[in-house]
């Protein structure tokens, strides 16, 4: 973590300004201002606990699933669903899009 030399705590990963305790949000081992913790794609502010990460970069649920989530069914219904509820993916916010 980077620490400011004068007048503050850690540096915000996004804006590089000092982050004081009252405005501090820590995610992926990095420190952010609450207002600076935004989705990499759509730039929406993300609340703590509602974020997804890829290479220590924050994403909102919508952008993460669009960019990195499952892409649909291949090999039939059971082939597309196999493993989606495994321990590795359970609770990580993946969505399954059913196409008619």
Coordinates of N, CA, C and O in Angstrom, one line a residue:
X1 N 0.8 -1.2 0.0 CA 0.0 0.0 0.0 C 0.9 1.2 0.0 O 1.9 1.3 0.6
X2 N 0.4 2.2 -0.7 CA 1.1 3.5 -0.8 C 0.6 4.4 0.3 O -0.6 4.5 0.6
X3 N 1.5 5.1 1.0 CA 1.1 6.0 2.1 C 1.5 7.4 1.7 O 2.7 7.6 1.2
X4 N 0.7 8.4 1.9 CA 1.0 9.8 1.6 C 2.0 10.3 2.7 O 1.9 9.9 3.8
X5 N 2.8 11.1 2.2 CA 3.8 11.7 3.1 C 3.3 12.7 4.1 O 3.6 12.7 5.3
X6 N 2.4 13.5 3.6 CA 1.8 14.6 4.5 C 0.3 14.5 4.5 O -0.4 14.2 3.5
X7 N -0.3 14.6 5.6 CA -1.8 14.9 5.8 C -2.7 13.8 5.4 O -3.8 14.1 4.9
X8 N -2.4 12.6 5.6 CA -3.5 11.6 5.3 C -3.0 10.2 5.5 O -2.0 9.9 6.0
X9 N -3.9 9.3 5.0 CA -3.7 7.9 5.1 C -3.2 7.3 3.8 O -2.4 7.9 3.1
X10 N -3.7 6.2 3.5 CA -3.3 5.5 2.2 C -3.8 6.3 1.0 O -4.7 7.1 1.1
X11 N -3.2 6.0 -0.1 CA -3.6 6.6 -1.4 C -4.7 5.8 -2.0 O -4.6 4.6 -2.0
X12 N -5.7 6.5 -2.6 CA -6.7 5.8 -3.4 C -6.1 5.3 -4.7 O -5.4 5.9 -5.4
X13 N -6.5 4.0 -5.0 CA -5.9 3.4 -6.2 C -6.4 4.1 -7.4 O -5.7 4.2 -8.4
X14 N -7.6 4.7 -7.4 CA -8.2 5.3 -8.6 C -7.7 6.7 -8.8 O -7.3 7.1 -9.9
X15 N -7.7 7.6 -7.8 CA -7.4 9.0 -8.0 C -6.0 9.4 -7.3 O -5.6 10.5 -7.5
X16 N -5.4 8.5 -6.6 CA -4.1 8.8 -5.9 C -4.1 9.8 -4.9 O -3.1 10.3 -4.4
X17 N -5.3 10.3 -4.4 CA -5.4 11.2 -3.3 C -5.4 10.5 -2.0 O -5.8 9.3 -2.0
X18 N -5.2 11.2 -0.9 CA -5.2 10.5 0.4 C -6.6 10.1 0.8 O -7.6 10.8 0.4
X19 N -6.7 8.9 1.4 CA -8.0 8.4 1.8 C -8.1 8.4 3.3 O -7.2 7.7 4.0
X20 N -9.0 9.1 3.9 CA -9.1 9.2 5.3 C -10.1 8.1 5.8 O -10.9 7.5 5.0
X21 N -10.0 7.7 7.0 CA -10.7 6.5 7.6 C -12.2 6.6 7.3 O -12.8 5.6 6.9
X22 N -12.9 7.7 7.4 CA -14.3 7.8 7.2 C -14.8 7.6 5.8 O -15.9 7.2 5.6
X23 N -13.9 7.8 4.8 CA -14.3 7.6 3.4 C -13.6 6.4 2.8 O -13.6 6.2 1.6
X24 N -13.0 5.5 3.6 CA -12.2 4.4 3.1 C -13.0 3.2 2.8 O -13.9 2.8 3.4
X25 N -12.6 2.6 1.6 CA -13.2 1.3 1.2 C -12.0 0.5 0.7 O -11.2 0.9 -0.1
X26 N -11.9 -0.7 1.2 CA -10.8 -1.6 0.9 C -11.4 -2.8 0.1 O -12.3 -3.4 0.6
X27 N -10.8 -3.1 -1.0 CA -11.2 -4.2 -1.8 C -10.0 -4.7 -2.7 O -9.3 -3.9 -3.2
X28 N -9.9 -6.0 -2.8 CA -8.8 -6.6 -3.5 C -7.5 -6.2 -3.0 O -6.5 -6.2 -3.7
X29 N -7.4 -5.9 -1.7 CA -6.1 -5.4 -1.1 C -5.7 -4.0 -1.4 O -4.7 -3.6 -1.1
X30 N -6.6 -3.3 -2.1 CA -6.4 -1.9 -2.5 C -7.3 -1.0 -1.7 O -8.4 -1.4 -1.3
X31 N -7.0 0.3 -1.5 CA -7.8 1.3 -0.8 C -8.3 2.2 -1.8 O -7.7 2.7 -2.8
X32 N -9.6 2.6 -1.7 CA -10.4 3.5 -2.5 C -11.2 4.5 -1.7 O -11.5 4.2 -0.6
X33 N -11.5 5.6 -2.3 CA -12.5 6.5 -1.7 C -13.8 5.7 -2.1 O -13.9 5.1 -3.1
X34 N -14.9 5.9 -1.3 CA -16.1 5.3 -1.6 C -16.7 5.7 -3.0 O -17.2 5.0 -3.8
X35 N -16.5 7.0 -3.3 CA -16.9 7.6 -4.5 C -16.1 7.2 -5.7 O -16.5 7.3 -6.8
X36 N -14.8 6.7 -5.5 CA -13.9 6.3 -6.6 C -14.0 4.9 -6.9 O -13.5 4.4 -7.9
X37 N -14.8 4.1 -6.1 CA -14.9 2.7 -6.4 C -16.0 2.5 -7.4 O -17.1 2.4 -7.1
X38 N -15.6 2.4 -8.7 CA -16.5 2.4 -9.8 C -16.2 1.2 -10.7 O -15.1 0.7 -10.8
X39 N -17.2 0.8 -11.4 CA -17.1 -0.2 -12.4 C -16.1 0.2 -13.6 O -16.2 1.4 -14.0
X40 N -15.2 -0.7 -14.0 CA -14.3 -0.3 -15.0 C -14.9 0.0 -16.3 O -14.5 0.8 -17.1
X41 N -16.1 -0.7 -16.6 CA -16.7 -0.5 -17.9 C -17.7 0.6 -17.9 O -17.6 1.5 -18.8
X42 N -18.7 0.6 -17.0 CA -19.8 1.6 -17.1 C -19.6 2.8 -16.2 O -20.4 3.7 -16.2
X43 N -18.6 2.8 -15.3 CA -18.2 3.9 -14.5 C -19.3 4.1 -13.4 O -19.3 5.2 -12.8
X44 N -20.2 3.2 -13.1 CA -21.1 3.3 -12.0 C -20.4 3.1 -10.7 O -19.6 2.2 -10.6
X45 N -20.8 3.8 -9.6 CA -20.3 3.5 -8.3 C -20.8 2.2 -7.8 O -22.0 1.8 -8.0
X46 N -19.9 1.4 -7.2 CA -20.2 0.1 -6.7 C -20.2 0.1 -5.2 O -19.3 0.6 -4.6
X47 N -21.2 -0.5 -4.6 CA -21.2 -0.6 -3.1 C -20.4 -1.8 -2.7 O -20.2 -2.7 -3.4
X48 N -19.8 -1.7 -1.5 CA -19.0 -2.7 -1.0 C -19.8 -4.0 -0.9 O -20.9 -4.0 -0.5
X49 N -19.2 -5.1 -1.3 CA -19.9 -6.4 -1.3 C -20.7 -6.7 -2.5 O -21.2 -7.8 -2.7
X50 N -20.9 -5.7 -3.4 CA -21.6 -6.0 -4.7 C -20.7 -5.9 -5.9 O -21.2 -5.6 -7.0
X51 N -19.4 -6.1 -5.7 CA -18.5 -5.9 -6.7 C -17.9 -7.3 -7.2 O -18.0 -8.3 -6.4
X52 N -17.5 -7.3 -8.4 CA -16.8 -8.5 -8.9 C -15.4 -8.0 -9.4 O -15.3 -6.9 -9.8
X53 N -14.5 -8.9 -9.4 CA -13.2 -8.5 -9.9 C -12.6 -9.4 -10.9 O -12.9 -10.5 -11.0
X54 N -11.8 -8.8 -11.8 CA -11.0 -9.5 -12.8 C -9.7 -8.8 -12.8 O -9.6 -7.6 -13.1
X55 N -8.6 -9.5 -12.5 CA -7.3 -9.0 -12.4 C -7.2 -7.7 -11.5 O -6.6 -6.7 -11.9
X56 N -7.8 -7.8 -10.3 CA -7.9 -6.7 -9.3 C -8.5 -5.5 -9.9 O -8.1 -4.4 -9.5
X57 N -9.4 -5.6 -10.8 CA -10.1 -4.4 -11.4 C -11.6 -4.6 -11.1 O -12.1 -5.7 -11.3
X58 N -12.2 -3.6 -10.5 CA -13.6 -3.7 -10.1 C -14.6 -3.6 -11.2 O -14.4 -2.8 -12.1
X59 N -15.7 -4.5 -11.2 CA -16.7 -4.4 -12.1 C -18.1 -4.5 -11.4 O -18.1 -5.2 -10.4
X60 N -19.1 -3.9 -11.9 CA -20.5 -4.2 -11.4 C -20.9 -5.5 -11.9 O -20.3 -6.1 -12.8
X61 N -22.0 -6.1 -11.3 CA -22.5 -7.4 -11.7 C -22.8 -7.5 -13.1 O -22.5 -8.4 -13.8
X62 N -23.5 -6.5 -13.6 CA -24.0 -6.5 -15.0 C -22.8 -6.5 -16.0 O -22.8 -7.4 -16.9
X63 N -21.8 -5.7 -15.8 CA -20.7 -5.7 -16.7 C -19.8 -6.9 -16.6 O -19.3 -7.4 -17.6
X64 N -19.7 -7.4 -15.4 CA -18.9 -8.6 -15.2 C -19.5 -9.8 -15.9 O -18.8 -10.5 -16.6
X65 N -20.8 -10.0 -15.7 CA -21.5 -11.1 -16.3 C -21.4 -11.0 -17.9 O -21.2 -11.9 -18.6
X66 N -21.6 -9.8 -18.3 CA -21.6 -9.5 -19.8 C -20.2 -9.8 -20.4 O -20.1 -10.4 -21.5
X67 N -19.2 -9.4 -19.7 CA -17.8 -9.6 -20.2 C -17.2 -11.0 -19.9 O -16.5 -11.5 -20.8
X68 N -17.5 -11.6 -18.8 CA -16.8 -12.8 -18.3 C -17.7 -13.9 -17.9 O -17.2 -15.0 -17.6
X69 N -19.0 -13.7 -17.9 CA -19.9 -14.8 -17.4 C -20.1 -15.8 -18.5 O -19.6 -15.7 -19.6
X70 N -21.0 -16.8 -18.2 CA -21.3 -17.8 -19.2 C -22.0 -17.2 -20.4 O -22.6 -16.2 -20.3
X71 N -21.8 -17.8 -21.6 CA -22.2 -17.3 -22.8 C -23.5 -18.0 -23.4 O -23.8 -17.7 -24.5
X72 N -24.1 -18.9 -22.6 CA -25.3 -19.5 -23.1 C -25.1 -21.0 -23.1 O -24.1 -21.6 -22.5
X73 N -25.9 -21.7 -23.8 CA -25.9 -23.2 -23.8 C -25.2 -23.7 -25.0 O -25.4 -23.3 -26.1
X74 N -24.3 -24.7 -24.7 CA -23.7 -25.4 -25.8 C -23.7 -26.9 -25.4 O -23.4 -27.3 -24.3
X75 N -24.1 -27.7 -26.3 CA -24.2 -29.2 -26.1 C -25.5 -29.6 -25.3 O -25.5 -30.5 -24.6
X76 N -26.6 -28.8 -25.5 CA -27.8 -29.2 -24.8 C -28.0 -28.6 -23.5 O -27.1 -28.0 -22.9
X77 N -29.2 -28.7 -22.9 CA -29.5 -28.1 -21.6 C -28.6 -28.6 -20.5 O -28.0 -27.9 -19.8
X78 N -28.4 -30.0 -20.4 CA -27.6 -30.5 -19.3 C -26.2 -30.1 -19.5 O -25.5 -29.9 -18.5
X79 N -25.7 -30.1 -20.7 CA -24.3 -29.7 -20.9 C -24.0 -28.3 -20.5 O -23.0 -27.9 -20.0
X80 N -25.0 -27.4 -20.8 CA -24.8 -26.0 -20.4 C -24.9 -25.8 -18.9 O -24.4 -24.8 -18.4
X81 N -25.6 -26.6 -18.2 CA -25.8 -26.4 -16.8 C -24.8 -27.2 -15.9 O -24.7 -26.9 -14.7
X82 N -24.1 -28.1 -16.4 CA -23.2 -28.9 -15.7 C -22.1 -28.0 -15.1 O -21.5 -27.2 -15.7
X83 N -22.0 -28.1 -13.8 CA -20.9 -27.3 -13.1 C -21.2 -25.9 -12.7 O -20.5 -25.3 -12.0
X84 N -22.4 -25.4 -13.2 CA -22.7 -24.0 -12.9 C -22.9 -23.7 -11.4 O -22.6 -22.7 -10.9
X85 N -23.4 -24.8 -10.7 CA -23.6 -24.6 -9.2 C -22.5 -25.3 -8.4 O -22.8 -25.7 -7.3
X86 N -21.4 -25.5 -9.0 CA -20.3 -26.2 -8.2 C -19.8 -25.2 -7.1 O -20.1 -24.0 -7.1
X87 N -19.0 -25.8 -6.2 CA -18.5 -25.0 -5.1 C -17.6 -23.8 -5.6 O -17.6 -22.7 -5.0
X88 N -17.0 -24.0 -6.8 CA -16.1 -22.9 -7.3 C -16.9 -21.7 -7.8 O -16.4 -20.6 -7.7
X89 N -18.1 -21.9 -8.3 CA -18.9 -20.8 -8.8 C -20.1 -20.4 -8.0 O -20.7 -19.3 -8.2
X90 N -20.5 -21.2 -7.0 CA -21.7 -20.9 -6.2 C -21.5 -19.6 -5.5 O -20.6 -19.3 -4.8
X91 N -22.5 -18.7 -5.6 CA -22.5 -17.4 -4.9 C -21.7 -16.3 -5.5 O -21.5 -15.3 -4.9
X92 N -21.1 -16.5 -6.7 CA -20.3 -15.5 -7.3 C -21.0 -14.6 -8.2 O -20.4 -13.8 -8.9
X93 N -22.4 -14.7 -8.3 CA -23.1 -13.8 -9.1 C -23.3 -14.2 -10.5 O -23.7 -13.4 -11.3
X94 N -23.0 -15.4 -10.9 CA -23.2 -15.8 -12.3 C -24.7 -15.9 -12.6 O -25.4 -16.4 -11.8
X95 N -25.1 -15.6 -13.8 CA -26.5 -15.7 -14.2 C -26.5 -16.6 -15.4 O -25.6 -16.6 -16.2
X96 N -27.6 -17.3 -15.5 CA -27.8 -18.1 -16.7 C -28.9 -17.5 -17.6 O -30.0 -17.2 -17.1
X97 N -28.6 -17.2 -18.8 CA -29.6 -16.6 -19.7 C -30.2 -17.7 -20.5 O -29.6 -18.4 -21.3
X98 N -31.5 -17.8 -20.4 CA -32.3 -18.8 -21.2 C -32.8 -18.1 -22.4 O -33.4 -17.1 -22.4
X99 N -32.5 -18.8 -23.6 CA -32.9 -18.2 -24.8 C -33.9 -19.2 -25.4 O -33.7 -20.4 -25.4
X100 N -35.0 -18.6 -25.9 CA -36.1 -19.4 -26.5 C -35.8 -19.7 -28.0 O -35.2 -19.0 -28.7

